[in-house]
mmCIF file with all atom_site columns, C-alpha atoms in Angstrom:
data_model
loop_
_atom_site.group_PDB
_atom_site.id
_atom_site.type_symbol
_atom_site.label_atom_id
_atom_site.label_alt_id
_atom_site.label_comp_id
_atom_site.label_asym_id
_atom_site.label_entity_id
_atom_site.label_seq_id
_atom_site.pdbx_PDB_ins_code
_atom_site.Cartn_x
_atom_site.Cartn_y
_atom_site.Cartn_z
_atom_site.occupancy
_atom_site.B_iso_or_equiv
_atom_site.pdbx_formal_charge
_atom_site.auth_seq_id
_atom_site.auth_comp_id
_atom_site.auth_asym_id
_atom_site.auth_atom_id
_atom_site.pdbx_PDB_model_num
ATOM 1   C CA . UNK A 1 1   ? 13.129 40.483 50.431 1.00 0.00 ? 1   UNK A CA 1
ATOM 2   C CA . UNK A 1 2   ? 11.527 43.734 49.170 1.00 0.00 ? 2   UNK A CA 1
ATOM 3   C CA . UNK A 1 3   ? 12.401 45.198 45.836 1.00 0.00 ? 3   UNK A CA 1
ATOM 4   C CA . UNK A 1 4   ? 11.539 48.659 44.689 1.00 0.00 ? 4   UNK A CA 1
ATOM 5   C CA . UNK A 1 5   ? 12.516 50.956 41.784 1.00 0.00 ? 5   UNK A CA 1
ATOM 6   C CA . UNK A 1 6   ? 13.282 54.558 42.751 1.00 0.00 ? 6   UNK A CA 1
ATOM 7   C CA . UNK A 1 7   ? 14.706 57.532 40.909 1.00 0.00 ? 7   UNK A CA 1
ATOM 8   C CA . UNK A 1 8   ? 18.526 57.532 40.948 1.00 0.00 ? 8   UNK A CA 1
ATOM 9   C CA . UNK A 1 9   ? 18.605 60.848 42.813 1.00 0.00 ? 9   UNK A CA 1
ATOM 10  C CA . UNK A 1 10  ? 16.785 59.251 45.780 1.00 0.00 ? 10  UNK A CA 1
ATOM 11  C CA . UNK A 1 11  ? 19.012 56.219 46.022 1.00 0.00 ? 11  UNK A CA 1
ATOM 12  C CA . UNK A 1 12  ? 21.190 57.897 48.636 1.00 0.00 ? 12  UNK A CA 1
ATOM 13  C CA . UNK A 1 13  ? 18.229 57.968 51.050 1.00 0.00 ? 13  UNK A CA 1
ATOM 14  C CA . UNK A 1 14  ? 18.342 54.230 51.336 1.00 0.00 ? 14  UNK A CA 1
ATOM 15  C CA . UNK A 1 15  ? 21.977 54.301 52.285 1.00 0.00 ? 15  UNK A CA 1
ATOM 16  C CA . UNK A 1 16  ? 21.060 55.502 55.762 1.00 0.00 ? 16  UNK A CA 1
ATOM 17  C CA . UNK A 1 17  ? 18.627 52.637 56.350 1.00 0.00 ? 17  UNK A CA 1
ATOM 18  C CA . UNK A 1 18  ? 19.284 50.575 59.432 1.00 0.00 ? 18  UNK A CA 1
ATOM 19  C CA . UNK A 1 19  ? 18.919 47.313 57.494 1.00 0.00 ? 19  UNK A CA 1
ATOM 20  C CA . UNK A 1 20  ? 21.537 46.092 54.981 1.00 0.00 ? 20  UNK A CA 1
ATOM 21  C CA . UNK A 1 21  ? 20.689 47.023 51.371 1.00 0.00 ? 21  UNK A CA 1
ATOM 22  C CA . UNK A 1 22  ? 21.973 46.378 47.911 1.00 0.00 ? 22  UNK A CA 1
ATOM 23  C CA . UNK A 1 23  ? 21.584 49.254 45.358 1.00 0.00 ? 23  UNK A CA 1
ATOM 24  C CA . UNK A 1 24  ? 21.954 48.480 41.687 1.00 0.00 ? 24  UNK A CA 1
ATOM 25  C CA . UNK A 1 25  ? 22.033 51.604 39.467 1.00 0.00 ? 25  UNK A CA 1
ATOM 26  C CA . UNK A 1 26  ? 20.736 51.351 35.904 1.00 0.00 ? 26  UNK A CA 1
ATOM 27  C CA . UNK A 1 27  ? 22.332 54.040 33.778 1.00 0.00 ? 27  UNK A CA 1
ATOM 28  C CA . UNK A 1 28  ? 19.846 53.552 30.960 1.00 0.00 ? 28  UNK A CA 1
ATOM 29  C CA . UNK A 1 29  ? 16.714 54.260 32.952 1.00 0.00 ? 29  UNK A CA 1
ATOM 30  C CA . UNK A 1 30  ? 18.239 56.630 35.531 1.00 0.00 ? 30  UNK A CA 1
ATOM 31  C CA . UNK A 1 31  ? 16.703 54.493 38.265 1.00 0.00 ? 31  UNK A CA 1
ATOM 32  C CA . UNK A 1 32  ? 18.050 52.305 41.034 1.00 0.00 ? 32  UNK A CA 1
ATOM 33  C CA . UNK A 1 33  ? 16.906 48.821 42.015 1.00 0.00 ? 33  UNK A CA 1
ATOM 34  C CA . UNK A 1 34  ? 16.924 48.645 45.825 1.00 0.00 ? 34  UNK A CA 1
ATOM 35  C CA . UNK A 1 35  ? 16.910 45.320 47.649 1.00 0.00 ? 35  UNK A CA 1
ATOM 36  C CA . UNK A 1 36  ? 16.333 45.369 51.437 1.00 0.00 ? 36  UNK A CA 1
ATOM 37  C CA . UNK A 1 37  ? 17.868 42.390 53.061 1.00 0.00 ? 37  UNK A CA 1
ATOM 38  C CA . UNK A 1 38  ? 17.149 40.918 56.471 1.00 0.00 ? 38  UNK A CA 1
ATOM 39  C CA . UNK A 1 39  ? 19.904 40.612 59.125 1.00 0.00 ? 39  UNK A CA 1
ATOM 40  C CA . UNK A 1 40  ? 19.845 36.847 58.539 1.00 0.00 ? 40  UNK A CA 1
ATOM 41  C CA . UNK A 1 41  ? 20.312 37.264 54.789 1.00 0.00 ? 41  UNK A CA 1
ATOM 42  C CA . UNK A 1 42  ? 23.131 39.745 55.369 1.00 0.00 ? 42  UNK A CA 1
ATOM 43  C CA . UNK A 1 43  ? 24.936 37.327 57.765 1.00 0.00 ? 43  UNK A CA 1
ATOM 44  C CA . UNK A 1 44  ? 24.466 34.394 55.345 1.00 0.00 ? 44  UNK A CA 1
ATOM 45  C CA . UNK A 1 45  ? 26.103 36.505 52.618 1.00 0.00 ? 45  UNK A CA 1
ATOM 46  C CA . UNK A 1 46  ? 28.949 37.279 55.001 1.00 0.00 ? 46  UNK A CA 1
ATOM 47  C CA . UNK A 1 47  ? 29.390 33.581 55.793 1.00 0.00 ? 47  UNK A CA 1
ATOM 48  C CA . UNK A 1 48  ? 29.582 32.451 52.234 1.00 0.00 ? 48  UNK A CA 1
ATOM 49  C CA . UNK A 1 49  ? 25.895 31.474 52.273 1.00 0.00 ? 49  UNK A CA 1
ATOM 50  C CA . UNK A 1 50  ? 25.831 29.034 55.257 1.00 0.00 ? 50  UNK A CA 1
ATOM 51  C CA . UNK A 1 51  ? 23.426 29.700 58.169 1.00 0.00 ? 51  UNK A CA 1
ATOM 52  C CA . UNK A 1 52  ? 24.934 30.619 61.525 1.00 0.00 ? 52  UNK A CA 1
ATOM 53  C CA . UNK A 1 53  ? 23.753 30.660 65.150 1.00 0.00 ? 53  UNK A CA 1
ATOM 54  C CA . UNK A 1 54  ? 24.871 32.655 68.124 1.00 0.00 ? 54  UNK A CA 1
ATOM 55  C CA . UNK A 1 55  ? 27.604 31.329 70.344 1.00 0.00 ? 55  UNK A CA 1
ATOM 56  C CA . UNK A 1 56  ? 26.189 32.280 73.721 1.00 0.00 ? 56  UNK A CA 1
ATOM 57  C CA . UNK A 1 57  ? 28.555 33.275 76.517 1.00 0.00 ? 57  UNK A CA 1
ATOM 58  C CA . UNK A 1 58  ? 28.030 32.971 80.228 1.00 0.00 ? 58  UNK A CA 1
ATOM 59  C CA . UNK A 1 59  ? 30.223 33.361 83.302 1.00 0.00 ? 59  UNK A CA 1
ATOM 60  C CA . UNK A 1 60  ? 29.987 32.034 86.833 1.00 0.00 ? 60  UNK A CA 1
ATOM 61  C CA . UNK A 1 61  ? 31.809 34.271 89.326 1.00 0.00 ? 61  UNK A CA 1
ATOM 62  C CA . UNK A 1 62  ? 31.412 31.538 92.000 1.00 0.00 ? 62  UNK A CA 1
ATOM 63  C CA . UNK A 1 63  ? 32.984 28.783 89.873 1.00 0.00 ? 63  UNK A CA 1
ATOM 64  C CA . UNK A 1 64  ? 35.228 31.217 87.928 1.00 0.00 ? 64  UNK A CA 1
ATOM 65  C CA . UNK A 1 65  ? 34.208 29.546 84.723 1.00 0.00 ? 65  UNK A CA 1
ATOM 66  C CA . UNK A 1 66  ? 33.301 30.827 81.239 1.00 0.00 ? 66  UNK A CA 1
ATOM 67  C CA . UNK A 1 67  ? 30.677 28.704 79.413 1.00 0.00 ? 67  UNK A CA 1
ATOM 68  C CA . UNK A 1 68  ? 29.761 28.781 75.736 1.00 0.00 ? 68  UNK A CA 1
ATOM 69  C CA . UNK A 1 69  ? 26.898 27.051 73.905 1.00 0.00 ? 69  UNK A CA 1
ATOM 70  C CA . UNK A 1 70  ? 24.657 27.464 70.918 1.00 0.00 ? 70  UNK A CA 1
ATOM 71  C CA . UNK A 1 71  ? 21.684 25.963 72.820 1.00 0.00 ? 71  UNK A CA 1
ATOM 72  C CA . UNK A 1 72  ? 19.523 28.689 74.338 1.00 0.00 ? 72  UNK A CA 1
ATOM 73  C CA . UNK A 1 73  ? 17.778 26.194 76.698 1.00 0.00 ? 73  UNK A CA 1
ATOM 74  C CA . UNK A 1 74  ? 21.126 24.955 77.956 1.00 0.00 ? 74  UNK A CA 1
ATOM 75  C CA . UNK A 1 75  ? 22.283 28.508 78.608 1.00 0.00 ? 75  UNK A CA 1
ATOM 76  C CA . UNK A 1 76  ? 19.033 29.411 80.398 1.00 0.00 ? 76  UNK A CA 1
ATOM 77  C CA . UNK A 1 77  ? 19.520 26.346 82.579 1.00 0.00 ? 77  UNK A CA 1
ATOM 78  C CA . UNK A 1 78  ? 23.063 27.462 83.403 1.00 0.00 ? 78  UNK A CA 1
ATOM 79  C CA . UNK A 1 79  ? 21.784 30.914 84.271 1.00 0.00 ? 79  UNK A CA 1
ATOM 80  C CA . UNK A 1 80  ? 18.923 29.752 86.457 1.00 0.00 ? 80  UNK A CA 1
ATOM 81  C CA . UNK A 1 81  ? 20.253 26.617 88.098 1.00 0.00 ? 81  UNK A CA 1
ATOM 82  C CA . UNK A 1 82  ? 24.088 26.956 88.057 1.00 0.00 ? 82  UNK A CA 1
ATOM 83  C CA . UNK A 1 83  ? 24.585 30.630 88.829 1.00 0.00 ? 83  UNK A CA 1
ATOM 84  C CA . UNK A 1 84  ? 25.974 31.804 85.506 1.00 0.00 ? 84  UNK A CA 1
ATOM 85  C CA . UNK A 1 85  ? 25.361 35.293 84.228 1.00 0.00 ? 85  UNK A CA 1
ATOM 86  C CA . UNK A 1 86  ? 24.823 36.020 80.544 1.00 0.00 ? 86  UNK A CA 1
ATOM 87  C CA . UNK A 1 87  ? 27.643 37.890 78.788 1.00 0.00 ? 87  UNK A CA 1
ATOM 88  C CA . UNK A 1 88  ? 25.848 38.075 75.460 1.00 0.00 ? 88  UNK A CA 1
ATOM 89  C CA . UNK A 1 89  ? 27.092 36.508 72.197 1.00 0.00 ? 89  UNK A CA 1
ATOM 90  C CA . UNK A 1 90  ? 30.712 35.533 71.684 1.00 0.00 ? 90  UNK A CA 1
ATOM 91  C CA . UNK A 1 91  ? 30.102 35.458 67.927 1.00 0.00 ? 91  UNK A CA 1
ATOM 92  C CA . UNK A 1 92  ? 28.174 33.467 65.293 1.00 0.00 ? 92  UNK A CA 1
ATOM 93  C CA . UNK A 1 93  ? 29.114 29.836 64.455 1.00 0.00 ? 93  UNK A CA 1
ATOM 94  C CA . UNK A 1 94  ? 27.757 27.076 62.303 1.00 0.00 ? 94  UNK A CA 1
ATOM 95  C CA . UNK A 1 95  ? 25.317 24.578 63.829 1.00 0.00 ? 95  UNK A CA 1
ATOM 96  C CA . UNK A 1 96  ? 26.250 21.882 61.304 1.00 0.00 ? 96  UNK A CA 1
ATOM 97  C CA . UNK A 1 97  ? 29.376 21.286 59.232 1.00 0.00 ? 97  UNK A CA 1
ATOM 98  C CA . UNK A 1 98  ? 29.602 23.868 56.467 1.00 0.00 ? 98  UNK A CA 1
ATOM 99  C CA . UNK A 1 99  ? 32.218 24.062 53.738 1.00 0.00 ? 99  UNK A CA 1
ATOM 100 C CA . UNK A 1 100 ? 35.723 24.711 55.181 1.00 0.00 ? 100 UNK A CA 1
ATOM 101 C CA . UNK A 1 101 ? 34.615 24.430 58.818 1.00 0.00 ? 101 UNK A CA 1
ATOM 102 C CA . UNK A 1 102 ? 35.989 22.236 61.597 1.00 0.00 ? 102 UNK A CA 1
ATOM 103 C CA . UNK A 1 103 ? 34.464 21.047 64.893 1.00 0.00 ? 103 UNK A CA 1
ATOM 104 C CA . UNK A 1 104 ? 34.784 23.086 68.093 1.00 0.00 ? 104 UNK A CA 1
ATOM 105 C CA . UNK A 1 105 ? 35.043 20.462 70.824 1.00 0.00 ? 105 UNK A CA 1
ATOM 106 C CA . UNK A 1 106 ? 33.710 21.121 74.347 1.00 0.00 ? 106 UNK A CA 1
ATOM 107 C CA . UNK A 1 107 ? 35.198 19.605 77.433 1.00 0.00 ? 107 UNK A CA 1
ATOM 108 C CA . UNK A 1 108 ? 34.628 20.074 81.156 1.00 0.00 ? 108 UNK A CA 1
ATOM 109 C CA . UNK A 1 109 ? 36.630 19.404 84.261 1.00 0.00 ? 109 UNK A CA 1
ATOM 110 C CA . UNK A 1 110 ? 34.340 19.096 87.283 1.00 0.00 ? 110 UNK A CA 1
ATOM 111 C CA . UNK A 1 111 ? 37.279 19.180 89.781 1.00 0.00 ? 111 UNK A CA 1
ATOM 112 C CA . UNK A 1 112 ? 38.393 22.655 88.765 1.00 0.00 ? 112 UNK A CA 1
ATOM 113 C CA . UNK A 1 113 ? 35.093 23.835 87.244 1.00 0.00 ? 113 UNK A CA 1
ATOM 114 C CA . UNK A 1 114 ? 36.531 24.657 83.808 1.00 0.00 ? 114 UNK A CA 1
ATOM 115 C CA . UNK A 1 115 ? 34.962 24.486 80.405 1.00 0.00 ? 115 UNK A CA 1
ATOM 116 C CA . UNK A 1 116 ? 37.555 24.062 77.672 1.00 0.00 ? 116 UNK A CA 1
ATOM 117 C CA . UNK A 1 117 ? 37.065 24.423 73.898 1.00 0.00 ? 117 UNK A CA 1
ATOM 118 C CA . UNK A 1 118 ? 39.429 23.378 71.157 1.00 0.00 ? 118 UNK A CA 1
ATOM 119 C CA . UNK A 1 119 ? 39.427 22.546 67.497 1.00 0.00 ? 119 UNK A CA 1
ATOM 120 C CA . UNK A 1 120 ? 42.378 20.100 67.910 1.00 0.00 ? 120 UNK A CA 1
ATOM 121 C CA . UNK A 1 121 ? 41.367 16.446 68.262 1.00 0.00 ? 121 UNK A CA 1
ATOM 122 C CA . UNK A 1 122 ? 44.785 15.656 69.785 1.00 0.00 ? 122 UNK A CA 1
ATOM 123 C CA . UNK A 1 123 ? 44.484 18.493 72.342 1.00 0.00 ? 123 UNK A CA 1
ATOM 124 C CA . UNK A 1 124 ? 40.996 17.260 73.163 1.00 0.00 ? 124 UNK A CA 1
ATOM 125 C CA . UNK A 1 125 ? 42.336 13.709 73.706 1.00 0.00 ? 125 UNK A CA 1
ATOM 126 C CA . UNK A 1 126 ? 45.234 14.956 75.907 1.00 0.00 ? 126 UNK A CA 1
ATOM 127 C CA . UNK A 1 127 ? 42.876 17.021 78.014 1.00 0.00 ? 127 UNK A CA 1
ATOM 128 C CA . UNK A 1 128 ? 40.841 13.841 78.562 1.00 0.00 ? 128 UNK A CA 1
ATOM 129 C CA . UNK A 1 129 ? 43.691 11.427 79.268 1.00 0.00 ? 129 UNK A CA 1
ATOM 130 C CA . UNK A 1 130 ? 46.035 13.710 81.198 1.00 0.00 ? 130 UNK A CA 1
ATOM 131 C CA . UNK A 1 131 ? 43.930 16.493 82.762 1.00 0.00 ? 131 UNK A CA 1
ATOM 132 C CA . UNK A 1 132 ? 40.683 14.772 83.721 1.00 0.00 ? 132 UNK A CA 1
ATOM 133 C CA . UNK A 1 133 ? 38.465 16.620 81.354 1.00 0.00 ? 133 UNK A CA 1
ATOM 134 C CA . UNK A 1 134 ? 35.193 14.973 80.188 1.00 0.00 ? 134 UNK A CA 1
ATOM 135 C CA . UNK A 1 135 ? 34.269 15.250 76.542 1.00 0.00 ? 135 UNK A CA 1
ATOM 136 C CA . UNK A 1 136 ? 30.894 16.954 76.086 1.00 0.00 ? 136 UNK A CA 1
ATOM 137 C CA . UNK A 1 137 ? 30.623 16.870 72.300 1.00 0.00 ? 137 UNK A CA 1
ATOM 138 C CA . UNK A 1 138 ? 30.900 19.350 69.441 1.00 0.00 ? 138 UNK A CA 1
ATOM 139 C CA . UNK A 1 139 ? 29.671 22.771 70.389 1.00 0.00 ? 139 UNK A CA 1
ATOM 140 C CA . UNK A 1 140 ? 29.590 24.161 66.802 1.00 0.00 ? 140 UNK A CA 1
ATOM 141 C CA . UNK A 1 141 ? 31.626 24.335 63.620 1.00 0.00 ? 141 UNK A CA 1
ATOM 142 C CA . UNK A 1 142 ? 34.070 27.134 62.997 1.00 0.00 ? 142 UNK A CA 1
ATOM 143 C CA . UNK A 1 143 ? 36.758 28.246 60.557 1.00 0.00 ? 143 UNK A CA 1
ATOM 144 C CA . UNK A 1 144 ? 40.405 27.262 61.087 1.00 0.00 ? 144 UNK A CA 1
ATOM 145 C CA . UNK A 1 145 ? 41.548 30.437 59.275 1.00 0.00 ? 145 UNK A CA 1
ATOM 146 C CA . UNK A 1 146 ? 40.041 33.809 58.319 1.00 0.00 ? 146 UNK A CA 1
ATOM 147 C CA . UNK A 1 147 ? 37.440 32.964 55.701 1.00 0.00 ? 147 UNK A CA 1
ATOM 148 C CA . UNK A 1 148 ? 34.185 34.592 54.619 1.00 0.00 ? 148 UNK A CA 1
ATOM 149 C CA . UNK A 1 149 ? 34.494 37.633 56.873 1.00 0.00 ? 149 UNK A CA 1
ATOM 150 C CA . UNK A 1 150 ? 35.371 35.719 60.000 1.00 0.00 ? 150 UNK A CA 1
ATOM 151 C CA . UNK A 1 151 ? 37.426 37.144 62.860 1.00 0.00 ? 151 UNK A CA 1
ATOM 152 C CA . UNK A 1 152 ? 39.741 35.520 65.461 1.00 0.00 ? 152 UNK A CA 1
ATOM 153 C CA . UNK A 1 153 ? 38.208 33.892 68.547 1.00 0.00 ? 153 UNK A CA 1
ATOM 154 C CA . UNK A 1 154 ? 41.088 34.467 71.026 1.00 0.00 ? 154 UNK A CA 1
ATOM 155 C CA . UNK A 1 155 ? 41.775 31.943 73.766 1.00 0.00 ? 155 UNK A CA 1
ATOM 156 C CA . UNK A 1 156 ? 43.240 32.925 77.071 1.00 0.00 ? 156 UNK A CA 1
ATOM 157 C CA . UNK A 1 157 ? 43.667 30.895 80.282 1.00 0.00 ? 157 UNK A CA 1
ATOM 158 C CA . UNK A 1 158 ? 43.990 31.909 83.909 1.00 0.00 ? 158 UNK A CA 1
ATOM 159 C CA . UNK A 1 159 ? 46.236 29.361 85.672 1.00 0.00 ? 159 UNK A CA 1
ATOM 160 C CA . UNK A 1 160 ? 45.350 30.657 89.149 1.00 0.00 ? 160 UNK A CA 1
ATOM 161 C CA . UNK A 1 161 ? 41.550 30.183 88.876 1.00 0.00 ? 161 UNK A CA 1
ATOM 162 C CA . UNK A 1 162 ? 41.743 27.543 86.132 1.00 0.00 ? 162 UNK A CA 1
ATOM 163 C CA . UNK A 1 163 ? 39.465 29.356 83.645 1.00 0.00 ? 163 UNK A CA 1
ATOM 164 C CA . UNK A 1 164 ? 39.578 29.324 79.852 1.00 0.00 ? 164 UNK A CA 1
ATOM 165 C CA . UNK A 1 165 ? 38.125 32.418 78.297 1.00 0.00 ? 165 UNK A CA 1
ATOM 166 C CA . UNK A 1 166 ? 37.341 33.080 74.640 1.00 0.00 ? 166 UNK A CA 1
ATOM 167 C CA . UNK A 1 167 ? 36.564 36.432 72.930 1.00 0.00 ? 167 UNK A CA 1
ATOM 168 C CA . UNK A 1 168 ? 36.649 38.157 69.547 1.00 0.00 ? 168 UNK A CA 1
ATOM 169 C CA . UNK A 1 169 ? 37.409 41.476 71.167 1.00 0.00 ? 169 UNK A CA 1
ATOM 170 C CA . UNK A 1 170 ? 41.201 42.030 71.166 1.00 0.00 ? 170 UNK A CA 1
ATOM 171 C CA . UNK A 1 171 ? 40.838 44.820 73.798 1.00 0.00 ? 171 UNK A CA 1
ATOM 172 C CA . UNK A 1 172 ? 38.971 42.468 76.090 1.00 0.00 ? 172 UNK A CA 1
ATOM 173 C CA . UNK A 1 173 ? 41.615 39.797 75.542 1.00 0.00 ? 173 UNK A CA 1
ATOM 174 C CA . UNK A 1 174 ? 44.372 42.297 76.309 1.00 0.00 ? 174 UNK A CA 1
ATOM 175 C CA . UNK A 1 175 ? 42.616 43.413 79.483 1.00 0.00 ? 175 UNK A CA 1
ATOM 176 C CA . UNK A 1 176 ? 42.260 39.828 80.654 1.00 0.00 ? 176 UNK A CA 1
ATOM 177 C CA . UNK A 1 177 ? 46.015 39.320 80.079 1.00 0.00 ? 177 UNK A CA 1
ATOM 178 C CA . UNK A 1 178 ? 47.176 42.634 81.491 1.00 0.00 ? 178 UNK A CA 1
ATOM 179 C CA . UNK A 1 179 ? 44.921 43.009 84.486 1.00 0.00 ? 179 UNK A CA 1
ATOM 180 C CA . UNK A 1 180 ? 43.225 39.667 85.309 1.00 0.00 ? 180 UNK A CA 1
ATOM 181 C CA . UNK A 1 181 ? 46.048 37.177 85.248 1.00 0.00 ? 181 UNK A CA 1
ATOM 182 C CA . UNK A 1 182 ? 45.175 35.366 82.002 1.00 0.00 ? 182 UNK A CA 1
ATOM 183 C CA . UNK A 1 183 ? 47.833 33.945 79.692 1.00 0.00 ? 183 UNK A CA 1
ATOM 184 C CA . UNK A 1 184 ? 47.492 34.252 75.926 1.00 0.00 ? 184 UNK A CA 1
ATOM 185 C CA . UNK A 1 185 ? 46.946 30.897 74.247 1.00 0.00 ? 185 UNK A CA 1
ATOM 186 C CA . UNK A 1 186 ? 46.540 32.285 70.690 1.00 0.00 ? 186 UNK A CA 1
ATOM 187 C CA . UNK A 1 187 ? 43.600 31.944 68.373 1.00 0.00 ? 187 UNK A CA 1
ATOM 188 C CA . UNK A 1 188 ? 41.160 29.135 69.089 1.00 0.00 ? 188 UNK A CA 1
ATOM 189 C CA . UNK A 1 189 ? 39.254 29.507 65.805 1.00 0.00 ? 189 UNK A CA 1
ATOM 190 C CA . UNK A 1 190 ? 37.636 32.005 63.487 1.00 0.00 ? 190 UNK A CA 1
ATOM 191 C CA . UNK A 1 191 ? 33.987 32.946 63.882 1.00 0.00 ? 191 UNK A CA 1
ATOM 192 C CA . UNK A 1 192 ? 31.550 35.536 62.499 1.00 0.00 ? 192 UNK A CA 1
ATOM 193 C CA . UNK A 1 193 ? 31.560 38.614 64.708 1.00 0.00 ? 193 UNK A CA 1
ATOM 194 C CA . UNK A 1 194 ? 28.510 39.263 66.818 1.00 0.00 ? 194 UNK A CA 1
#
């Protein structure tokens, strides 16, 4: 973190900086205390102080499957060996349990090539016992409601191709529903927007 004192009249210059900043004006000295923050510091402030990691998103057009992970090596393996294409970051999530977060469980059904993510332990157990999904562990920790600047992670499912798809982009969700045959399944969780 860099700190500098500048004349009050020049404080506006820092407002156009590409990095997040805090400006504290001191009326007694006619100066401003400018604190330049890194993107990681800014995101930590947005997440109530807990560190986050990217929830990476991939898609296999052959398998018709969306895949999400916080593990860059696992995603690279999916890209190189399993034919997935990177679709960027779905959002930011917590790598370990932080205050007010819950687990995001990951399951996979080999027969229909579908990765499925849920925060519900009972839904996880039903997917395993009734729909032949295998439990693959906790992908990350997420919020159950809108806390600390989080946004909805929408869940949609295509019953024709058996694909679950998750996005924070409402327009993308609506396009999947309106044009691609997906059905709205509500909000899966709340994450920090990418």
